[in-house]
């Protein structure tokens, strides 16, 4: 009997049932894929770190070093499990040509390090996560460049530094546990030991990485302090195991989090649809429910009859979503598989997404049971006497009078009157339109923000037309001074600001010394936006990046102590700024740079005539070689290119889902409302309202609700949505993001897309009005 009732109900309400099925399926699909992405990211990252035998602490160094001093330090430290010295040859982009690219890597910001395979740990892996081995003349290229230039096995890599030149054949691609992510501006190429010796003698600059593995990673902070306190190589940044993991997880982790968020929104929409459908169904069956109660059918049995449909529907939809997700997993995890590889599948890979889908199913089921609580207040006498549930809102005739309306036609006015008179009923449509606009606007605004040159301010970098970077080497100071002299005498230059980054010792909250990376220069020429306070204006002031402020437990106005020229000096924190580069841990001050620990030099330049920026880029790239000369747009593209591509795909996906949701819900809602209004429609037709007049009422209703939903969606997207994005980026060091809004996209194109879809759905959904008439009602 129950099966027959269920079959009959589905047959009578095919569109409604199909729409609900699609929503629950989509929600289950996304929650399954989102959780699977999280699982794949975690397991693949752990597998990469295990197979590569990742280091726990790495100190980069430029210049001479004493290997015996490193060995002696390691032998004295019980927590050191193993250590090694990695030699790298930094090849300038001007001397490097990748594949069929017709020009060398002159404008790139990446450092190209040529290395040999390590013997103890920190293995460089191929696309099968196996340790790479290459013969003479062969090379393994980082995955980043494979993706950027569409490189293939057999392509050539050429190094040309006249009179020396050397060709390599690509035989593999590198997964690097340290330098995989695009946000890291260094990449390692693997060559044969003999080839590396040849390169070291003829081309490039030699740099080093001093690497350690510890017996207990929890002692990492203690070990770092000990290393930094010792007289050991430190002319370069240091990075550690937790930072490696954070940088690897950021891009795909954010994408997975957004997918899960969208799935939650779809579940909420599905639940609201279920509420509307169930209440409408109960209202239609109110007298029948009263009769069933009167003849002795129990309340629990009646609930089961109504609940059965939604249990079956939710179970089938959830199961379908989960099964489809199994076929789409590779699509969602393609970037993870490329950069991290694929870990061996365990039961958890399937159990966690299944449990997530089960939670979605149980949430829908519990919500249905919650709605059916109104049976508890219903008696057979009340049902038989009243015949309705009392969900209809009373329209206030006093406040809305057609006779007093001077600006609207009758159909438009009646549409407005119905929306405000029955707004409780239209709240479902409002919420759906609000969520759809939110789903579209937040990704669009976030994508525009990351692509905008203004995003540079979240990288702790001054906004200028041109940025020039120069790595520390033997004669860099001489090159830097020559560069400044030329720029100062260049009449095309509006203003410029030279900055030198070096390392100092700071006294941390535990009273121990640790390294801090400090930029020295004048920060009033190209000012940053500060979360607290402002730039350092006096020599005893220092500005900290957000993450440095968190770790040192300092805010604007607090004091800290730097070791400058061997003496402890008190500094006042002038401000806190956002920075997602160098692990988010930097500082800015007016103090003289430390010549013994200089890391790099940079110059920010503004050109008088912006149209000449391209010319200046080419001119300075040739004049100031080997400095890296870029505009900020190129700098952003290279740093976040992969992230931007992921966000672009995610934005298109959410727009497609939002448009589909708006189309389906509008059609579903109109079908149900018009069924409720059938008598009213027939009466209007009998007193002279044409088909176009009545259709205009429903177009007015849906567009009015859409307008309110879009308005609220925009407000929430630019407040709560902005806060959600800020929370995600706070993990990188940028806790206060301000959306860069393209008014044409956000305020014209996106609303216009929704308006077109909703209008089309309304026009298609109101075709059935032609069939409604008084004669048919009398016949019924």
XYZ file of C-alpha atoms in Angstrom:
780
model
C 0.000 0.000 0.000
C 2.787 2.403 0.980
C 4.643 1.629 -2.249
C 1.515 2.324 -4.333
C 0.955 5.673 -2.565
C 4.577 6.595 -3.104
C 4.456 5.671 -6.791
C 1.230 7.645 -7.300
C 2.619 10.721 -5.519
C 5.801 10.733 -7.621
C 3.773 10.272 -10.832
C 1.571 13.262 -9.942
C 4.528 15.511 -9.030
C 7.257 14.537 -11.490
C 8.775 18.011 -11.845
C 8.823 18.673 -8.099
C 10.303 15.262 -7.324
C 12.924 15.586 -10.102
C 13.984 19.041 -8.887
C 14.433 17.868 -5.312
C 16.298 14.811 -6.536
C 18.710 17.002 -8.539
C 19.444 19.288 -5.573
C 20.127 16.513 -3.111
C 22.218 14.709 -5.764
C 24.263 17.861 -6.472
C 24.759 18.528 -2.782
C 25.865 14.932 -2.144
C 28.102 15.007 -5.210
C 29.904 18.177 -4.117
C 30.232 17.165 -0.468
C 31.654 13.802 -1.577
C 34.110 15.405 -4.013
C 35.061 18.122 -1.522
C 35.843 15.641 1.249
C 37.601 13.361 -1.230
C 39.785 16.312 -2.271
C 40.677 16.883 1.380
C 41.509 13.192 1.805
C 43.490 13.042 -1.436
C 45.364 16.229 -0.555
C 46.274 14.958 2.913
C 47.251 11.433 1.830
C 49.093 12.485 -1.345
C 51.005 15.167 0.537
C 51.949 12.732 3.300
C 53.000 10.171 0.672
C 55.160 12.755 -1.151
C 56.783 13.834 2.112
C 57.435 10.212 3.079
C 58.802 9.052 -0.278
C 60.990 12.132 -0.676
C 62.162 11.773 2.933
C 61.537 15.482 3.491
C 63.946 17.624 5.529
C 62.705 19.252 8.733
C 64.872 22.375 8.650
C 66.539 24.004 5.640
C 68.857 27.007 5.672
C 69.605 28.553 2.268
C 72.972 30.270 1.917
C 74.805 32.362 -0.679
C 78.587 32.662 -0.421
C 81.406 30.692 1.117
C 80.799 28.263 3.987
C 82.660 25.920 6.305
C 81.294 22.391 5.869
C 83.297 21.106 8.842
C 81.594 23.625 11.142
C 78.206 22.297 10.009
C 79.310 18.689 10.589
C 80.612 19.530 14.079
C 77.373 21.319 14.984
C 75.288 18.362 13.805
C 77.398 15.848 15.725
C 76.939 17.818 18.958
C 73.130 17.982 18.650
C 71.371 14.847 19.871
C 68.145 15.830 18.072
C 69.849 15.730 14.635
C 69.020 12.467 12.893
C 70.799 13.301 9.624
C 72.128 16.299 7.725
C 73.496 17.132 4.299
C 74.846 20.027 2.257
C 73.114 20.525 -1.103
C 75.013 22.409 -3.796
C 72.935 24.320 -6.359
C 73.933 26.179 -9.511
C 71.650 29.154 -10.094
C 71.322 29.660 -13.867
C 70.166 33.096 -14.933
C 67.003 33.121 -17.043
C 68.821 35.049 -19.790
C 70.976 31.959 -20.366
C 68.134 29.426 -20.229
C 65.685 28.389 -22.992
C 62.910 25.920 -22.225
C 61.529 23.657 -24.957
C 60.227 25.423 -28.073
C 60.009 28.770 -26.311
C 61.682 31.187 -28.773
C 63.072 33.474 -26.070
C 65.093 32.867 -22.895
C 63.542 33.247 -19.425
C 64.488 36.918 -19.184
C 61.290 38.289 -17.640
C 60.502 35.490 -15.205
C 60.754 35.812 -11.439
C 61.695 32.175 -10.793
C 65.194 31.157 -9.740
C 66.430 28.168 -11.765
C 68.548 25.904 -9.571
C 70.372 22.993 -11.211
C 71.127 20.197 -8.755
C 72.066 16.538 -8.611
C 69.991 13.910 -6.838
C 70.485 13.837 -3.060
C 71.827 10.683 -1.423
C 70.555 10.816 2.172
C 67.115 12.486 2.089
C 65.166 15.270 0.321
C 64.870 13.086 -2.770
C 63.576 14.672 -5.964
C 60.817 12.453 -7.408
C 59.368 11.847 -10.852
C 55.669 11.650 -11.814
C 55.519 8.105 -10.398
C 56.947 9.413 -7.111
C 60.109 7.420 -7.717
C 63.605 8.777 -7.056
C 64.871 10.439 -10.240
C 68.058 9.175 -11.844
C 69.425 10.860 -14.987
C 72.362 10.165 -17.277
C 74.715 12.685 -18.855
C 72.905 15.073 -21.195
C 69.555 14.352 -19.582
C 67.470 16.582 -17.339
C 64.366 16.373 -15.175
C 62.304 19.596 -15.232
C 60.025 20.907 -12.441
C 56.304 20.178 -12.849
C 55.664 23.938 -12.680
C 57.488 24.539 -15.989
C 55.933 21.438 -17.559
C 52.513 22.965 -16.882
C 53.492 26.537 -17.814
C 55.140 25.704 -21.158
C 53.434 22.417 -22.029
C 56.772 20.609 -22.031
C 57.023 16.938 -22.998
C 59.519 14.102 -22.708
C 62.132 14.561 -25.430
C 61.973 18.363 -25.515
C 65.241 20.280 -25.223
C 66.580 22.602 -22.526
C 69.405 24.882 -23.643
C 71.914 26.790 -21.521
C 73.830 29.444 -23.459
C 76.351 31.731 -21.759
C 78.807 32.473 -24.534
C 81.264 30.913 -25.110
C 79.785 28.096 -23.001
C 76.638 26.301 -24.133
C 75.024 22.991 -23.234
C 71.885 21.123 -24.335
C 69.821 18.725 -22.260
C 67.014 16.339 -23.199
C 63.988 16.161 -20.913
C 63.584 12.593 -19.644
C 61.404 13.262 -16.586
C 59.555 15.847 -14.533
C 60.282 16.768 -10.922
C 58.049 16.735 -7.861
C 59.958 18.719 -5.280
C 58.856 18.490 -1.663
C 60.399 21.917 -1.019
C 59.753 23.945 -4.162
C 56.633 22.513 -5.864
C 54.134 25.375 -5.223
C 54.157 28.357 -7.603
C 54.159 30.732 -4.615
C 57.768 29.604 -4.033
C 59.981 31.481 -6.494
C 62.707 28.831 -6.671
C 62.646 25.641 -8.759
C 65.086 22.725 -8.922
C 66.178 20.983 -12.165
C 67.869 17.584 -11.767
C 70.970 16.802 -13.857
C 73.716 14.197 -13.768
C 76.556 14.646 -11.236
C 79.141 15.172 -14.004
C 76.924 17.701 -15.797
C 76.463 19.644 -12.579
C 80.247 19.829 -12.132
C 80.525 21.137 -15.701
C 77.884 23.802 -15.068
C 79.458 24.794 -11.774
C 82.766 25.499 -13.509
C 81.353 27.459 -16.440
C 78.076 29.204 -15.699
C 75.817 30.510 -12.955
C 76.255 31.212 -9.257
C 76.780 28.535 -6.625
C 74.390 28.513 -3.678
C 73.751 26.015 -0.890
C 71.035 24.468 1.208
C 72.016 23.204 4.639
C 69.446 20.525 5.445
C 68.641 18.698 8.663
C 66.356 15.882 9.702
C 65.483 15.683 13.390
C 64.649 12.772 15.620
C 61.671 14.710 17.019
C 59.926 17.333 14.836
C 58.276 18.836 17.937
C 61.774 20.103 18.912
C 62.026 22.105 15.677
C 61.726 25.523 17.314
C 64.411 24.644 19.857
C 66.716 23.407 17.080
C 66.133 26.537 14.952
C 67.116 28.779 17.856
C 70.256 26.715 18.440
C 71.255 26.882 14.766
C 70.646 30.616 14.541
C 72.641 31.232 17.713
C 75.625 29.326 16.276
C 78.170 30.854 13.881
C 76.885 28.912 10.861
C 75.813 29.773 7.265
C 72.704 31.939 7.414
C 72.924 34.241 4.403
C 69.518 33.317 3.055
C 66.020 32.413 4.254
C 65.314 29.347 6.366
C 62.232 27.189 5.945
C 60.900 24.229 7.860
C 58.675 21.160 7.670
C 55.371 22.783 8.796
C 55.821 25.604 6.271
C 56.433 23.093 3.465
C 53.103 21.436 4.282
C 51.211 24.725 4.554
C 52.434 25.964 1.166
C 51.593 22.645 -0.511
C 48.078 22.572 0.954
C 46.990 26.157 0.302
C 45.688 26.225 -3.276
C 43.815 22.920 -3.411
C 42.784 23.198 0.239
C 41.028 26.517 -0.434
C 39.304 25.046 -3.519
C 38.091 22.023 -1.522
C 36.816 24.300 1.263
C 34.829 26.382 -1.251
C 33.314 23.244 -2.830
C 32.189 22.047 0.597
C 30.713 25.478 1.318
C 28.714 25.387 -1.945
C 27.448 21.896 -1.080
C 26.190 23.181 2.295
C 24.332 26.014 0.535
C 22.714 23.521 -1.855
C 21.650 21.352 1.079
C 19.995 24.385 2.689
C 18.159 25.141 -0.563
C 16.997 21.516 -0.805
C 15.726 21.630 2.793
C 13.767 24.823 2.165
C 12.257 23.295 -0.965
C 11.253 20.240 1.036
C 9.635 22.470 3.648
C 7.621 24.348 1.042
C 6.589 21.152 -0.770
C 5.644 19.293 2.413
C 3.581 22.161 3.782
C 1.825 22.583 0.446
C 1.127 18.843 0.270
C -0.154 18.775 3.854
C -2.423 21.703 3.136
C -3.855 19.965 0.074
C -4.396 16.775 2.091
C -5.617 18.470 5.266
C -9.147 17.062 5.183
C -7.856 13.588 4.209
C -5.505 13.712 7.203
C -8.464 14.580 9.422
C -10.445 11.657 8.046
C -7.529 9.254 8.621
C -7.272 10.445 12.213
C -11.032 10.170 12.672
C -11.136 6.525 11.526
C -8.359 5.597 13.929
C -5.125 5.642 11.914
C -2.335 6.534 14.327
C -0.368 9.769 14.150
C 2.930 7.897 13.753
C 1.538 5.873 10.850
C 0.362 9.020 9.048
C 3.792 10.608 9.576
C 5.467 7.513 8.144
C 3.304 7.726 5.041
C 4.423 11.290 4.324
C 8.001 10.695 5.458
C 8.464 7.583 3.315
C 8.661 9.547 0.051
C 11.417 11.824 1.325
C 13.390 8.976 2.874
C 13.382 7.126 -0.460
C 14.052 10.332 -2.444
C 16.910 11.512 -0.206
C 18.457 8.030 -0.060
C 18.366 7.556 -3.848
C 19.628 11.100 -4.525
C 22.423 10.836 -1.943
C 23.460 7.446 -3.290
C 23.400 8.734 -6.864
C 25.499 11.767 -5.905
C 28.050 9.543 -4.172
C 28.275 7.137 -7.138
C 28.704 9.988 -9.655
C 31.416 11.508 -7.435
C 33.472 8.309 -7.838
C 33.698 8.980 -11.589
C 34.492 12.707 -11.124
C 37.128 12.361 -8.412
C 40.001 12.441 -10.919
C 38.634 15.652 -12.451
C 38.485 17.420 -9.081
C 41.881 16.143 -7.934
C 43.781 16.592 -11.234
C 45.967 19.405 -9.868
C 46.702 17.467 -6.669
C 47.701 14.395 -8.688
C 49.967 16.474 -10.927
C 51.884 18.246 -8.155
C 51.732 15.668 -5.340
C 51.014 12.351 -7.009
C 48.410 9.785 -6.040
C 48.691 7.975 -2.737
C 47.590 4.377 -2.391
C 43.859 4.258 -1.862
C 42.704 3.128 1.560
C 39.226 2.445 2.937
C 39.215 5.996 4.363
C 39.360 7.435 0.827
C 35.840 6.116 0.311
C 34.528 5.968 3.876
C 34.999 9.672 4.705
C 33.129 10.938 1.584
C 30.457 8.286 2.205
C 30.040 9.463 5.810
C 29.816 13.074 4.571
C 27.045 12.059 2.156
C 25.341 10.102 4.946
C 25.376 13.237 7.113
C 23.702 15.131 4.247
C 21.027 12.423 3.999
C 20.412 12.383 7.766
C 20.226 16.207 7.851
C 17.481 16.177 5.204
C 15.677 13.350 7.009
C 15.781 15.071 10.403
C 14.503 18.281 8.842
C 11.546 16.414 7.327
C 10.747 14.943 10.748
C 10.975 18.440 12.240
C 8.419 19.787 9.737
C 6.033 16.927 10.446
C 5.877 17.926 14.115
C 2.811 20.027 13.252
C 0.846 16.755 13.270
C 1.254 16.839 17.056
C -0.996 19.918 17.270
C -3.636 18.689 14.836
C -6.908 17.041 15.840
C -9.390 15.336 13.537
C -12.129 17.868 14.401
C -9.886 20.860 13.560
C -8.841 19.364 10.240
C -12.376 18.500 9.156
C -13.690 21.883 10.283
C -11.027 24.240 8.863
C -9.701 22.424 5.824
C -6.426 24.301 5.667
C -3.120 24.558 7.518
C -3.130 28.264 8.107
C 0.044 28.928 6.059
C -1.599 31.501 3.828
C -0.763 35.021 4.901
C -3.483 37.611 4.886
C -2.978 40.341 2.344
C -3.323 43.803 3.743
C -5.812 45.528 1.452
C -5.534 48.836 3.277
C -1.892 49.368 2.645
C -2.000 48.343 -1.024
C -4.790 49.942 -3.036
C -5.002 49.581 -6.823
C -7.205 52.658 -7.144
C -4.499 54.832 -5.570
C -1.698 53.515 -7.760
C -0.663 56.125 -10.349
C 2.640 54.664 -11.529
C 1.982 50.966 -12.158
C -0.311 49.077 -14.480
C -2.832 46.716 -12.872
C -0.814 43.505 -13.560
C 2.406 44.989 -12.161
C 0.625 46.416 -9.132
C -1.148 43.119 -8.380
C 2.210 41.338 -8.635
C 3.742 43.682 -6.055
C 0.678 43.318 -3.823
C 0.848 39.526 -3.890
C 4.577 39.400 -3.028
C 4.258 41.663 0.016
C 0.948 40.123 1.021
C 2.260 36.548 0.953
C 5.925 37.214 1.614
C 6.197 34.223 3.935
C 5.430 31.996 0.981
C 7.788 33.922 -1.316
C 10.581 33.745 1.285
C 11.694 30.419 -0.243
C 12.236 32.062 -3.613
C 13.938 35.026 -1.933
C 16.375 32.793 -0.069
C 17.222 30.812 -3.214
C 17.891 33.981 -5.229
C 19.942 35.388 -2.351
C 22.083 32.225 -2.199
C 22.481 32.124 -6.001
C 23.679 35.734 -6.156
C 26.017 35.059 -3.199
C 27.399 31.936 -4.950
C 28.132 33.941 -8.088
C 29.384 37.246 -6.659
C 31.855 35.935 -4.037
C 33.942 33.771 -6.452
C 33.792 36.471 -9.160
C 34.967 39.166 -6.729
C 37.653 36.920 -5.237
C 38.956 36.009 -8.707
C 39.074 39.693 -9.693
C 40.869 40.488 -6.434
C 43.613 37.886 -6.951
C 44.067 38.951 -10.592
C 44.141 42.655 -9.740
C 47.437 44.546 -9.372
C 46.018 45.735 -6.019
C 46.521 42.202 -4.661
C 50.222 43.008 -4.485
C 49.555 44.896 -1.230
C 48.710 41.586 0.454
C 52.183 40.329 -0.478
C 53.938 42.992 1.568
C 55.131 44.534 -1.697
C 54.885 48.189 -2.612
C 52.585 48.952 -5.540
C 54.592 50.409 -8.419
C 54.867 50.229 -12.206
C 58.095 48.213 -12.210
C 59.766 45.933 -9.666
C 63.471 45.073 -9.898
C 64.907 42.164 -7.854
C 68.585 41.388 -7.449
C 69.846 38.334 -5.580
C 72.873 38.597 -3.300
C 76.204 37.587 -4.849
C 79.871 38.682 -4.690
C 79.479 41.986 -6.574
C 75.766 42.674 -6.049
C 76.278 45.861 -4.027
C 78.277 47.374 -6.881
C 75.568 46.391 -9.393
C 72.876 47.772 -7.100
C 74.587 51.165 -6.772
C 75.086 51.339 -10.544
C 71.393 50.574 -11.019
C 70.310 53.317 -8.598
C 72.565 55.870 -10.255
C 71.059 55.131 -13.668
C 67.453 55.238 -12.406
C 68.101 58.530 -10.571
C 69.294 60.147 -13.796
C 66.512 58.681 -15.935
C 64.125 61.500 -16.866
C 61.304 59.032 -17.613
C 61.128 57.978 -13.958
C 58.607 59.637 -11.637
C 59.871 58.151 -8.356
C 61.710 55.094 -7.053
C 62.441 53.413 -3.753
C 65.463 51.140 -3.130
C 65.097 48.456 -0.445
C 67.634 45.992 0.937
C 66.543 42.854 2.782
C 68.854 41.365 5.383
C 68.589 39.274 8.512
C 68.807 40.383 12.129
C 68.400 38.686 15.473
C 65.253 39.387 17.477
C 64.493 38.446 21.068
C 61.332 36.303 20.958
C 58.643 35.915 23.636
C 60.695 33.150 25.306
C 63.738 35.411 25.617
C 65.687 33.475 22.974
C 67.304 34.910 19.851
C 65.888 34.033 16.447
C 66.350 35.347 12.922
C 64.007 37.940 11.476
C 64.005 39.096 7.844
C 63.974 42.921 7.713
C 63.606 45.220 4.725
C 65.539 48.478 5.117
C 64.584 51.623 3.207
C 62.117 54.497 2.931
C 58.563 53.135 3.137
C 56.784 56.466 2.724
C 57.337 56.603 -1.068
C 55.249 53.519 -1.897
C 53.179 53.012 1.276
C 51.370 49.783 2.116
C 47.931 49.446 3.692
C 48.358 48.572 7.377
C 46.053 46.481 9.574
C 47.274 48.449 12.580
C 49.367 51.613 12.813
C 51.494 52.706 9.856
C 54.944 52.516 8.268
C 58.152 53.057 10.249
C 59.057 56.749 10.033
C 61.886 56.843 12.574
C 64.974 54.690 12.999
C 63.731 53.101 16.232
C 60.459 51.960 14.627
C 59.703 48.649 12.930
C 56.635 47.298 11.112
C 55.843 43.570 11.351
C 53.963 41.253 9.013
C 50.757 39.778 10.425
C 52.219 36.307 11.070
C 55.383 37.758 12.629
C 53.185 39.864 14.919
C 51.234 36.749 15.901
C 54.355 34.684 16.636
C 56.159 37.452 18.523
C 52.899 38.407 20.272
C 53.311 42.057 19.262
C 50.837 44.739 18.152
C 51.245 48.358 17.042
C 52.787 50.369 19.918
C 54.460 47.332 21.547
C 58.226 47.105 21.958
C 60.668 44.445 20.858
C 64.451 44.066 20.893
C 66.702 43.617 17.849
C 70.387 42.808 17.873
C 71.991 45.523 15.707
C 75.782 45.635 15.281
C 76.143 43.249 18.211
C 74.081 45.412 20.597
C 70.517 44.988 21.760
C 68.302 47.869 20.613
C 64.702 48.532 21.626
C 62.295 49.046 18.722
C 58.683 50.261 18.715
C 56.239 48.380 16.485
C 54.825 51.111 14.237
C 52.326 48.910 12.412
C 51.162 45.476 11.275
C 50.808 44.722 7.544
C 49.694 41.749 5.463
C 52.184 39.541 3.620
C 51.695 36.136 1.958
C 55.312 35.860 0.672
C 58.359 34.320 2.400
C 56.062 32.293 4.609
C 54.299 35.506 5.676
C 57.147 36.404 8.063
C 58.840 39.717 7.238
C 59.486 43.144 8.780
C 60.246 46.695 7.607
C 62.444 49.305 9.293
C 64.571 52.394 8.632
C 67.645 50.845 10.260
C 70.828 50.370 8.174
C 70.930 46.949 6.510
C 73.217 44.231 7.826
C 75.955 43.805 5.139
C 76.905 40.346 6.440
C 73.424 38.850 6.051
C 71.980 40.554 2.947
C 69.459 38.308 1.166
C 68.343 40.419 -1.798
C 67.973 43.931 -3.172
C 64.914 45.428 -4.807
C 63.796 48.703 -6.358
C 60.196 49.875 -6.858
C 59.851 52.271 -9.800
C 57.055 54.498 -11.134
C 57.248 55.691 -14.739
C 56.019 59.197 -15.619
C 54.107 57.957 -18.649
C 52.434 54.555 -18.017
C 52.373 53.820 -21.749
C 56.180 53.652 -21.646
C 56.254 50.989 -18.927
C 56.729 48.186 -21.476
C 59.693 49.987 -23.054
C 61.301 50.539 -19.660
C 60.845 46.879 -18.746
C 62.792 45.802 -21.851
C 65.409 48.516 -21.401
C 66.048 47.771 -17.719
C 66.069 44.003 -18.297
C 69.043 44.461 -20.641
C 70.803 47.197 -18.640
C 70.513 45.636 -15.203
C 71.128 41.981 -16.010
C 71.109 39.659 -14.015
C 68.397 41.516 -12.065
C 64.799 40.336 -12.561
C 62.722 43.184 -14.006
C 58.951 42.688 -14.002
C 55.698 44.590 -13.880
C 53.402 43.687 -11.009
C 50.847 41.960 -13.254
C 53.507 39.502 -14.464
C 54.788 39.077 -10.914
C 51.306 38.099 -9.731
C 50.689 35.815 -12.715
C 53.857 33.800 -12.081
C 53.302 33.620 -8.333
C 49.592 32.786 -8.335
C 49.054 31.587 -11.916
C 48.073 28.062 -10.867
C 45.839 29.364 -8.077
C 44.133 31.814 -10.446
C 43.449 29.030 -12.955
C 41.911 26.874 -10.215
C 39.770 29.787 -9.051
C 38.665 30.548 -12.614
C 37.405 26.970 -13.077
C 35.730 27.041 -9.670
C 34.035 30.350 -10.506
C 32.630 28.949 -13.762
C 31.390 25.879 -11.876
C 29.607 27.903 -9.187
C 28.032 30.214 -11.801
C 26.728 27.194 -13.709
C 25.328 25.649 -10.510
C 23.746 28.933 -9.372
C 22.095 29.521 -12.755
C 20.801 25.936 -12.805
C 19.446 26.288 -9.262
C 17.679 29.573 -10.112
C 16.121 28.014 -13.216
C 14.889 24.861 -11.489
C 13.583 26.530 -8.343
C 11.754 29.263 -10.275
C 10.053 26.604 -12.411
C 9.206 24.485 -9.362
C 7.931 27.414 -7.326
C 5.736 28.766 -10.126
C 4.239 25.348 -10.760
C 3.198 25.032 -7.127
C 2.042 28.651 -6.677
C -0.002 28.556 -9.867
C -1.648 25.341 -8.673
C -2.640 27.166 -5.471
C -3.789 30.213 -7.478
C -5.738 28.254 -10.081
C -9.101 29.607 -8.930
C -7.821 33.174 -8.777
C -6.342 32.898 -12.294
C -9.635 31.585 -13.674
C -11.586 34.445 -12.052
C -9.178 37.069 -13.454
C -9.553 35.605 -16.950
C -13.373 35.675 -16.589
C -13.408 39.393 -15.686
C -11.265 40.443 -18.626
C -7.581 39.964 -17.731
C -5.693 38.690 -20.780
C -3.078 35.932 -20.792
C -0.359 38.606 -21.170
C -1.720 40.535 -18.155
C -1.682 37.502 -15.888
C 1.728 36.415 -17.148
C 3.030 39.963 -16.446
C 1.896 39.546 -12.823
C 4.030 36.443 -12.375
C 7.036 37.973 -14.144
C 6.668 40.985 -11.804
C 6.522 38.703 -8.765
C 9.620 36.682 -9.623
C 11.696 39.685 -10.737
C 10.714 41.661 -7.630
C 11.795 38.797 -5.361
C 14.931 38.342 -7.498
C 15.784 42.049 -7.129
C 15.474 41.850 -3.340
C 17.486 38.595 -3.274
C 20.275 40.000 -5.443
C 20.482 43.186 -3.354
C 20.776 41.237 -0.100
C 23.165 38.774 -1.776
C 25.469 41.619 -2.837
C 25.505 43.107 0.663
C 26.231 39.750 2.326
C 28.819 38.788 -0.342
C 30.756 42.001 0.269
C 30.620 41.612 4.067
C 30.335 38.010 5.257
C 31.715 36.632 1.967
C 34.701 38.933 2.224
C 35.229 37.823 5.832
C 35.174 34.128 4.817
C 37.843 34.757 2.159
C 39.892 36.776 4.673
C 39.740 33.863 7.124
C 41.082 31.447 4.509
C 43.914 33.804 3.508
C 44.779 34.584 7.143
C 46.528 31.190 7.132
C 48.941 32.680 4.582
C 49.329 36.024 6.348
C 46.535 38.187 4.868
C 43.632 38.308 7.360
C 41.847 41.381 5.990
C 41.038 41.144 2.299
C 39.072 43.887 0.551
C 37.389 42.698 -2.636
C 38.382 44.406 -5.864
C 34.953 44.711 -7.469
C 34.423 45.009 -11.204
C 31.127 46.980 -11.224
C 30.197 45.774 -14.718
C 30.585 42.111 -13.729
C 29.249 42.320 -10.163
C 26.429 44.832 -10.603
C 25.379 44.400 -14.248
C 26.431 41.092 -15.874
C 25.841 38.753 -12.920
C 22.379 40.179 -12.041
C 21.519 40.290 -15.751
C 22.330 36.585 -16.152
C 20.028 35.735 -13.227
C 17.306 38.072 -14.533
C 17.392 36.441 -17.973
C 17.266 32.919 -16.540
C 14.445 33.745 -14.104
C 12.451 35.583 -16.786
C 12.788 32.667 -19.217
C 11.769 30.196 -16.480
C 8.753 32.377 -15.633
C 7.634 32.752 -19.245
C 7.931 29.006 -19.805
C 6.266 28.174 -16.495
C 3.230 30.390 -17.093
C 2.222 28.820 -20.410
C -0.281 26.641 -18.515
C -2.306 29.787 -17.645
C -3.967 29.462 -21.060
C -5.666 26.246 -19.928
C -7.230 27.706 -16.769
C -10.910 28.752 -16.955
C -14.079 29.029 -14.847
C -15.693 26.294 -16.917
C -12.955 23.820 -15.982
C -13.267 24.711 -12.304
C -17.059 24.199 -12.412
C -16.534 20.852 -14.117
C -14.156 19.817 -11.331
